[in-house]
mmCIF file of C-alpha atoms in Angstrom:
data_model
loop_
_atom_site.group_PDB
_atom_site.id
_atom_site.type_symbol
_atom_site.label_atom_id
_atom_site.label_comp_id
_atom_site.label_asym_id
_atom_site.label_seq_id
_atom_site.Cartn_x
_atom_site.Cartn_y
_atom_site.Cartn_z
ATOM 1 C CA MET A 1 11.055 34.724 6.341
ATOM 2 C CA THR A 2 10.329 35.147 9.920
ATOM 3 C CA LYS A 3 9.247 38.548 9.328
ATOM 4 C CA TYR A 4 6.622 37.351 6.891
ATOM 5 C CA ILE A 5 5.510 34.306 9.083
ATOM 6 C CA ASN A 6 5.091 36.721 11.834
ATOM 7 C CA MET A 7 3.032 39.118 9.827
ATOM 8 C CA PHE A 8 0.797 36.278 8.699
ATOM 9 C CA LEU A 9 0.324 35.050 12.209
ATOM 10 C CA SER A 10 -0.747 38.351 13.435
ATOM 11 C CA GLY A 11 -3.079 39.161 10.341
ATOM 12 C CA ALA A 12 -4.864 35.776 9.379
ATOM 13 C CA PRO A 13 -6.752 35.272 12.602
ATOM 14 C CA GLY A 14 -8.412 38.663 12.192
ATOM 15 C CA ILE A 15 -9.424 37.886 8.498
ATOM 16 C CA LEU A 16 -10.835 34.737 9.685
ATOM 17 C CA SER A 17 -13.041 36.156 12.357
ATOM 18 C CA GLN A 18 -14.191 38.760 9.644
ATOM 19 C CA ILE A 19 -14.915 35.948 7.307
ATOM 20 C CA ARG A 20 -17.115 34.265 10.152
ATOM 21 C CA GLU A 21 -18.898 37.795 10.971
ATOM 22 C CA GLN A 22 -19.626 38.079 7.182
ATOM 23 C CA LEU A 23 -20.955 34.646 6.565
ATOM 24 C CA ASN A 24 -23.437 34.944 9.676
ATOM 25 C CA ALA A 25 -24.502 38.625 8.303
ATOM 26 C CA SER A 26 -24.810 37.145 4.761
ATOM 27 C CA ASP A 27 -22.468 39.936 3.574
ATOM 28 C CA TRP A 28 -21.469 38.205 0.399
ATOM 29 C CA LYS A 29 -19.422 41.134 -0.974
ATOM 30 C CA GLY A 30 -17.659 41.557 2.002
ATOM 31 C CA LEU A 31 -17.011 37.860 2.171
ATOM 32 C CA LYS A 32 -15.721 37.477 -1.237
ATOM 33 C CA THR A 33 -13.184 40.502 -0.541
ATOM 34 C CA SER A 34 -11.984 38.883 2.717
ATOM 35 C CA SER A 35 -11.515 35.457 1.191
ATOM 36 C CA HIS A 36 -9.608 36.897 -1.451
ATOM 37 C CA SER A 37 -7.431 38.491 0.925
ATOM 38 C CA LEU A 38 -6.919 35.717 2.963
ATOM 39 C CA LYS A 39 -6.276 33.548 -0.337
ATOM 40 C CA THR A 40 -3.169 35.794 -1.422
ATOM 41 C CA GLN A 41 -1.529 35.308 2.182
ATOM 42 C CA LEU A 42 -2.211 31.619 2.329
ATOM 43 C CA LYS A 43 -0.789 31.418 -1.258
ATOM 44 C CA TYR A 44 2.529 33.118 0.196
ATOM 45 C CA MET A 45 2.688 30.986 2.985
ATOM 46 C CA GLY A 46 2.391 27.642 0.709
ATOM 47 C CA VAL A 47 -0.998 26.617 2.219
ATOM 48 C CA SER A 48 -2.266 25.351 -0.986
ATOM 49 C CA SER A 49 -5.286 23.336 0.151
ATOM 50 C CA ALA A 50 -6.606 26.320 2.036
ATOM 51 C CA VAL A 51 -5.938 28.578 -1.182
ATOM 52 C CA ASP A 52 -8.601 26.337 -3.156
ATOM 53 C CA LEU A 53 -11.038 26.717 -0.299
ATOM 54 C CA ALA A 54 -10.587 30.591 -0.182
ATOM 55 C CA PHE A 55 -10.859 30.693 -4.073
ATOM 56 C CA THR A 56 -14.032 28.674 -4.256
ATOM 57 C CA ILE A 57 -15.645 30.741 -1.358
ATOM 58 C CA GLU A 58 -14.450 33.842 -3.384
ATOM 59 C CA GLN A 59 -16.071 32.714 -6.576
ATOM 60 C CA GLN A 60 -19.376 31.468 -5.045
ATOM 61 C CA CYS A 61 -19.804 34.752 -3.437
ATOM 62 C CA GLY A 62 -18.921 36.800 -6.469
ATOM 63 C CA ASP A 63 -21.424 34.687 -8.496
ATOM 64 C CA LEU A 64 -24.113 34.416 -5.640
ATOM 65 C CA LYS A 65 -24.022 30.660 -6.412
ATOM 66 C CA ASP A 66 -24.392 27.672 -4.185
ATOM 67 C CA LEU A 67 -24.616 30.040 -1.257
ATOM 68 C CA ASP A 68 -26.059 27.250 0.916
ATOM 69 C CA GLN A 69 -22.376 25.497 0.691
ATOM 70 C CA LEU A 70 -20.615 28.590 2.213
ATOM 71 C CA PRO A 71 -20.994 27.421 5.908
ATOM 72 C CA ALA A 72 -19.355 24.404 5.272
ATOM 73 C CA LEU A 73 -16.646 25.655 3.137
ATOM 74 C CA VAL A 74 -15.922 28.540 5.474
ATOM 75 C CA GLY A 75 -15.701 25.825 8.218
ATOM 76 C CA GLN A 76 -13.167 23.867 6.363
ATOM 77 C CA LEU A 77 -11.258 27.177 5.697
ATOM 78 C CA GLU A 78 -11.177 27.894 9.390
ATOM 79 C CA GLU A 79 -9.963 24.400 10.034
ATOM 80 C CA LYS A 80 -7.112 24.291 7.553
ATOM 81 C CA THR A 81 -6.076 28.017 8.209
ATOM 82 C CA ASN A 82 -5.975 27.348 11.873
ATOM 83 C CA LEU A 83 -3.912 24.063 11.227
ATOM 84 C CA ALA A 84 -1.423 26.208 9.145
ATOM 85 C CA ILE A 85 -1.200 28.873 11.955
ATOM 86 C CA ALA A 86 -0.335 26.324 14.569
ATOM 87 C CA GLU A 87 2.261 24.580 12.305
ATOM 88 C CA LEU A 88 3.932 27.829 11.422
ATOM 89 C CA LYS A 89 3.928 28.877 15.337
ATOM 90 C CA GLU A 90 5.891 25.718 15.632
ATOM 91 C CA GLU A 91 8.241 26.431 12.539
ATOM 92 C CA LEU A 92 9.006 29.834 14.120
ATOM 93 C CA THR A 93 10.386 28.096 17.289
ATOM 94 C CA LYS A 94 12.854 26.062 15.265
ATOM 95 C CA LEU A 95 13.971 29.311 13.357
ATOM 96 C CA MET B 1 13.183 67.278 -19.801
ATOM 97 C CA SER B 2 11.552 66.063 -16.641
ATOM 98 C CA GLU B 3 13.454 64.594 -13.502
ATOM 99 C CA PHE B 4 14.258 61.341 -12.929
ATOM 100 C CA ARG B 5 12.081 60.015 -9.916
ATOM 101 C CA LYS B 6 13.333 57.745 -7.532
ATOM 102 C CA LYS B 7 10.589 56.421 -5.482
ATOM 103 C CA ILE B 8 8.329 53.652 -5.669
ATOM 104 C CA PHE B 9 5.194 53.261 -3.829
ATOM 105 C CA ILE B 10 3.245 50.132 -3.065
ATOM 106 C CA VAL B 11 -0.337 50.356 -2.280
ATOM 107 C CA ASP B 12 -1.789 47.096 -0.856
ATOM 108 C CA ASP B 13 -3.824 46.279 2.141
ATOM 109 C CA ASP B 14 -2.272 42.543 2.225
ATOM 110 C CA PRO B 15 0.680 43.572 4.542
ATOM 111 C CA VAL B 16 2.613 40.177 3.949
ATOM 112 C CA LEU B 17 2.519 40.775 0.159
ATOM 113 C CA ALA B 18 3.248 44.430 0.330
ATOM 114 C CA GLU B 19 6.413 43.918 2.716
ATOM 115 C CA MET B 20 7.704 40.971 0.517
ATOM 116 C CA LEU B 21 7.593 43.105 -2.728
ATOM 117 C CA LYS B 22 9.076 46.170 -0.774
ATOM 118 C CA ASP B 23 12.092 43.867 0.262
ATOM 119 C CA HIS B 24 12.495 42.415 -3.200
ATOM 120 C CA LEU B 25 12.430 45.837 -5.045
ATOM 121 C CA THR B 26 14.671 47.234 -2.427
ATOM 122 C CA LYS B 27 17.139 44.521 -3.061
ATOM 123 C CA MET B 28 16.800 44.493 -6.662
ATOM 124 C CA THR B 29 16.501 48.066 -7.690
ATOM 125 C CA ASN B 30 18.017 51.348 -6.794
ATOM 126 C CA TYR B 31 14.502 52.966 -5.907
ATOM 127 C CA GLU B 32 13.508 54.122 -2.380
ATOM 128 C CA VAL B 33 10.095 51.900 -1.546
ATOM 129 C CA SER B 34 7.229 53.067 0.437
ATOM 130 C CA VAL B 35 4.211 51.038 1.521
ATOM 131 C CA TYR B 36 0.430 52.498 1.878
ATOM 132 C CA GLU B 37 -2.230 50.319 2.980
ATOM 133 C CA ASN B 38 -4.993 52.279 0.888
ATOM 134 C CA GLY B 39 -5.307 54.657 -1.806
ATOM 135 C CA GLU B 40 -6.238 57.553 0.509
ATOM 136 C CA GLU B 41 -2.919 57.146 2.184
ATOM 137 C CA CYS B 42 -0.922 57.070 -1.185
ATOM 138 C CA LEU B 43 -2.817 60.011 -2.303
ATOM 139 C CA GLU B 44 -1.811 62.013 0.728
ATOM 140 C CA HIS B 45 1.974 61.286 -0.184
ATOM 141 C CA ILE B 46 1.616 61.751 -3.821
ATOM 142 C CA ASN B 47 3.389 65.005 -3.696
ATOM 143 C CA GLU B 48 6.590 63.073 -2.938
ATOM 144 C CA LYS B 49 6.378 62.423 -6.947
ATOM 145 C CA PRO B 50 6.841 58.616 -6.912
ATOM 146 C CA GLY B 51 8.023 57.289 -10.502
ATOM 147 C CA ILE B 52 6.311 53.985 -10.062
ATOM 148 C CA ILE B 53 3.031 52.965 -8.109
ATOM 149 C CA PHE B 54 2.300 49.147 -7.778
ATOM 150 C CA LEU B 55 -1.659 49.479 -6.886
ATOM 151 C CA ASP B 56 -3.767 46.475 -5.770
ATOM 152 C CA PHE B 57 -7.040 46.256 -7.531
ATOM 153 C CA TYR B 58 -8.716 45.231 -4.340
ATOM 154 C CA LEU B 59 -8.093 47.959 -1.448
ATOM 155 C CA ASN B 60 -10.941 47.354 0.836
ATOM 156 C CA SER B 61 -10.349 44.348 2.254
ATOM 157 C CA ILE B 62 -9.712 45.975 5.717
ATOM 158 C CA LYS B 63 -11.079 49.332 5.368
ATOM 159 C CA LYS B 64 -14.283 48.662 3.908
ATOM 160 C CA ASP B 65 -15.002 52.308 2.671
ATOM 161 C CA ALA B 66 -11.701 52.560 1.080
ATOM 162 C CA MET B 67 -11.436 53.583 -2.507
ATOM 163 C CA ASP B 68 -11.003 50.594 -4.879
ATOM 164 C CA GLY B 69 -7.757 50.358 -7.420
ATOM 165 C CA LEU B 70 -9.587 51.760 -10.183
ATOM 166 C CA GLU B 71 -10.921 54.778 -8.306
ATOM 167 C CA VAL B 72 -7.276 55.506 -6.959
ATOM 168 C CA LEU B 73 -5.739 55.007 -10.411
ATOM 169 C CA GLN B 74 -8.179 57.618 -11.879
ATOM 170 C CA GLU B 75 -7.433 60.207 -8.968
ATOM 171 C CA ILE B 76 -3.539 59.486 -9.403
ATOM 172 C CA LYS B 77 -3.671 60.044 -13.250
ATOM 173 C CA LYS B 78 -5.312 63.410 -12.531
ATOM 174 C CA VAL B 79 -3.117 64.869 -9.822
ATOM 175 C CA ASP B 80 0.138 63.324 -11.309
ATOM 176 C CA PRO B 81 -0.136 62.050 -15.010
ATOM 177 C CA GLU B 82 3.560 61.365 -15.167
ATOM 178 C CA ALA B 83 3.820 58.679 -12.471
ATOM 179 C CA ASP B 84 3.524 55.132 -13.932
ATOM 180 C CA VAL B 85 1.003 52.874 -12.357
ATOM 181 C CA VAL B 86 1.135 49.146 -12.356
ATOM 182 C CA ILE B 87 -2.013 47.398 -11.329
ATOM 183 C CA LEU B 88 -1.636 44.277 -8.857
ATOM 184 C CA SER B 89 -4.458 41.564 -8.966
ATOM 185 C CA GLY B 90 -5.250 38.246 -8.293
ATOM 186 C CA GLN B 91 -7.477 38.286 -10.950
ATOM 187 C CA ASP B 92 -5.956 36.633 -14.064
ATOM 188 C CA LYS B 93 -8.652 38.024 -16.437
ATOM 189 C CA ILE B 94 -7.791 39.758 -19.716
ATOM 190 C CA GLU B 95 -10.888 41.997 -19.436
ATOM 191 C CA VAL B 96 -9.803 43.388 -15.823
ATOM 192 C CA ALA B 97 -6.130 43.967 -17.237
ATOM 193 C CA VAL B 98 -7.660 45.806 -20.376
ATOM 194 C CA LYS B 99 -10.083 47.887 -18.391
ATOM 195 C CA THR B 100 -7.070 48.949 -16.222
ATOM 196 C CA MET B 101 -5.075 50.021 -19.344
ATOM 197 C CA GLN B 102 -7.902 52.011 -20.619
ATOM 198 C CA TYR B 103 -7.722 54.173 -17.245
ATOM 199 C CA GLY B 104 -3.965 54.631 -17.908
ATOM 200 C CA ALA B 105 -2.228 52.024 -16.187
ATOM 201 C CA PHE B 106 1.272 51.327 -17.567
ATOM 202 C CA ASP B 107 1.125 47.258 -16.884
ATOM 203 C CA TYR B 108 -1.008 44.625 -15.153
ATOM 204 C CA ILE B 109 0.539 41.994 -12.790
ATOM 205 C CA VAL B 110 -1.233 38.801 -11.577
ATOM 206 C CA LYS B 111 -0.355 38.089 -8.040
ATOM 207 C CA GLY B 112 1.404 34.621 -7.805
ATOM 208 C CA GLU B 113 4.853 32.947 -7.716
ATOM 209 C CA SER B 114 6.307 35.089 -10.573
ATOM 210 C CA ALA B 115 4.750 38.430 -9.434
ATOM 211 C CA PHE B 116 8.123 39.901 -7.825
ATOM 212 C CA TYR B 117 10.096 38.902 -10.784
ATOM 213 C CA ARG B 118 7.683 40.370 -13.130
ATOM 214 C CA ALA B 119 7.304 43.452 -10.765
ATOM 215 C CA GLU B 120 11.343 43.884 -11.119
ATOM 216 C CA LYS B 121 11.118 43.614 -14.746
ATOM 217 C CA VAL B 122 8.521 46.333 -15.078
ATOM 218 C CA VAL B 123 10.573 48.678 -13.108
ATOM 219 C CA PHE B 124 13.525 47.960 -15.451
ATOM 220 C CA ASN B 125 11.145 48.546 -18.523
ATOM 221 C CA ILE B 126 9.949 51.747 -16.816
ATOM 222 C CA TYR B 127 13.361 52.925 -16.301
ATOM 223 C CA ARG B 128 14.644 52.196 -19.830
ATOM 224 C CA PHE B 129 11.440 53.852 -21.270
ATOM 225 C CA LYS B 130 12.169 57.057 -19.257
ATOM 226 C CA LYS B 131 15.780 57.072 -20.287
ATOM 227 C CA MET B 132 14.970 56.785 -23.940
ATOM 228 C CA GLN B 133 12.200 59.547 -23.351
ATOM 229 C CA GLY B 134 15.005 61.584 -21.954
ATOM 230 C CA ASN B 135 17.483 61.107 -24.590
ATOM 231 C CA ALA B 136 14.908 61.846 -27.256
ATOM 232 C CA SER B 137 13.970 65.161 -25.442
ATOM 233 C CA MET B 138 17.933 65.928 -25.091
ATOM 234 C CA TYR B 139 18.691 65.198 -28.776
ATOM 235 C CA LYS B 140 15.415 67.036 -29.921
ATOM 236 C CA ASN B 141 16.686 70.109 -27.771
ATOM 237 C CA LEU B 142 20.198 69.958 -29.130
ATOM 238 C CA SER B 143 18.932 69.924 -32.708
ATOM 239 C CA ILE B 144 17.001 72.960 -31.936
ATOM 240 C CA TRP B 145 19.833 74.872 -30.601
ATOM 241 C CA LEU B 146 22.113 73.727 -33.198
ATOM 242 C CA ALA B 147 19.722 74.978 -35.971
ATOM 243 C CA ILE B 148 19.488 78.297 -34.116
ATOM 244 C CA GLY B 149 23.179 78.416 -34.019
ATOM 245 C CA PHE B 150 23.538 77.887 -37.621
ATOM 246 C CA GLY B 151 20.971 80.266 -38.328
ATOM 247 C CA VAL B 152 22.638 83.001 -36.312
ATOM 248 C CA LEU B 153 25.766 82.299 -37.820
ATOM 249 C CA ALA B 154 24.508 82.376 -41.424
ATOM 250 C CA ILE B 155 22.923 85.549 -40.701
ATOM 251 C CA LEU B 156 26.188 86.974 -39.153
ATOM 252 C CA VAL B 157 28.031 85.702 -42.464
ATOM 253 C CA LEU B 158 25.670 87.406 -44.717
ATOM 254 C CA TRP B 159 25.930 90.489 -42.866
ATOM 255 C CA LEU B 160 29.627 90.799 -42.646
ATOM 256 C CA GLN B 161 29.518 89.981 -46.518
ATOM 257 C CA LEU B 162 26.993 92.769 -47.210
ATOM 258 C CA SER B 163 28.929 95.126 -45.313
ATOM 259 C CA GLY B 164 31.994 94.247 -47.073
ATOM 260 C CA LYS B 165 34.087 93.321 -44.012
ATOM 261 C CA ILE B 166 35.057 89.871 -45.146
ATOM 262 C CA SER B 167 34.966 90.242 -48.990
ATOM 263 C CA ASP B 168 38.996 90.538 -48.945
ATOM 264 C CA MET B 169 39.306 87.274 -47.117
ATOM 265 C CA PRO B 170 40.755 84.334 -49.317
ATOM 266 C CA GLY B 171 38.007 82.237 -50.592
ATOM 267 C CA TRP B 172 35.269 85.007 -50.392
ATOM 268 C CA SER B 173 34.247 86.620 -53.610
#
């Protein structure tokens, strides 16, 4: 499990920055793909609240629907993912 | 009869999932498992003759200009039609699954809690299917050789009879 957590910790921050850049650039296709990618990783790490957010972002980008809500959703996704990252880092010290 | 292929390729740009699936399949099967981050890398190693390829539907979340799963699937089927391709996807949509099957995928697995178990089952199903194919091919070859053998024997007996060499043997008239 330690191996998988380490892989998530090294990969997730990069995807989060990518998501922020894509939001700023209104790159909806890229944002859809990145949130899909992060969603899968969050799912295997058991971060279900962030999984739902990533799924909503992916859907809205795919359907080009409610795009004005995306900045708030991405903000929440960053917050929840960063919290999960901090918790997982702490978990690693106990393993 | 084609040779039994002992390699599995996992092609996914999600490193955590790819590593988890690799560990699971290495533990549960006797196949040698390799991981590739994108379709281009997989195609570079296709001459290693993998028996089964687990291929992600989306392959361009990291490398933006990477080929997508369907493009890679078509390319694999072009260069190595015998490799069985299993599509991995986060999308639980029947139309996506049907589309991948139309392009020649063997099966479609939705990423989720039961994905690893499903992947393991697919590996065993493919193994059984290949074994049955091998047996059918072996029985077909055997029956051809038996038919040829009996034919040669019948001609030989007929020739011996006609030449009178076995006419004195008991049971022969």
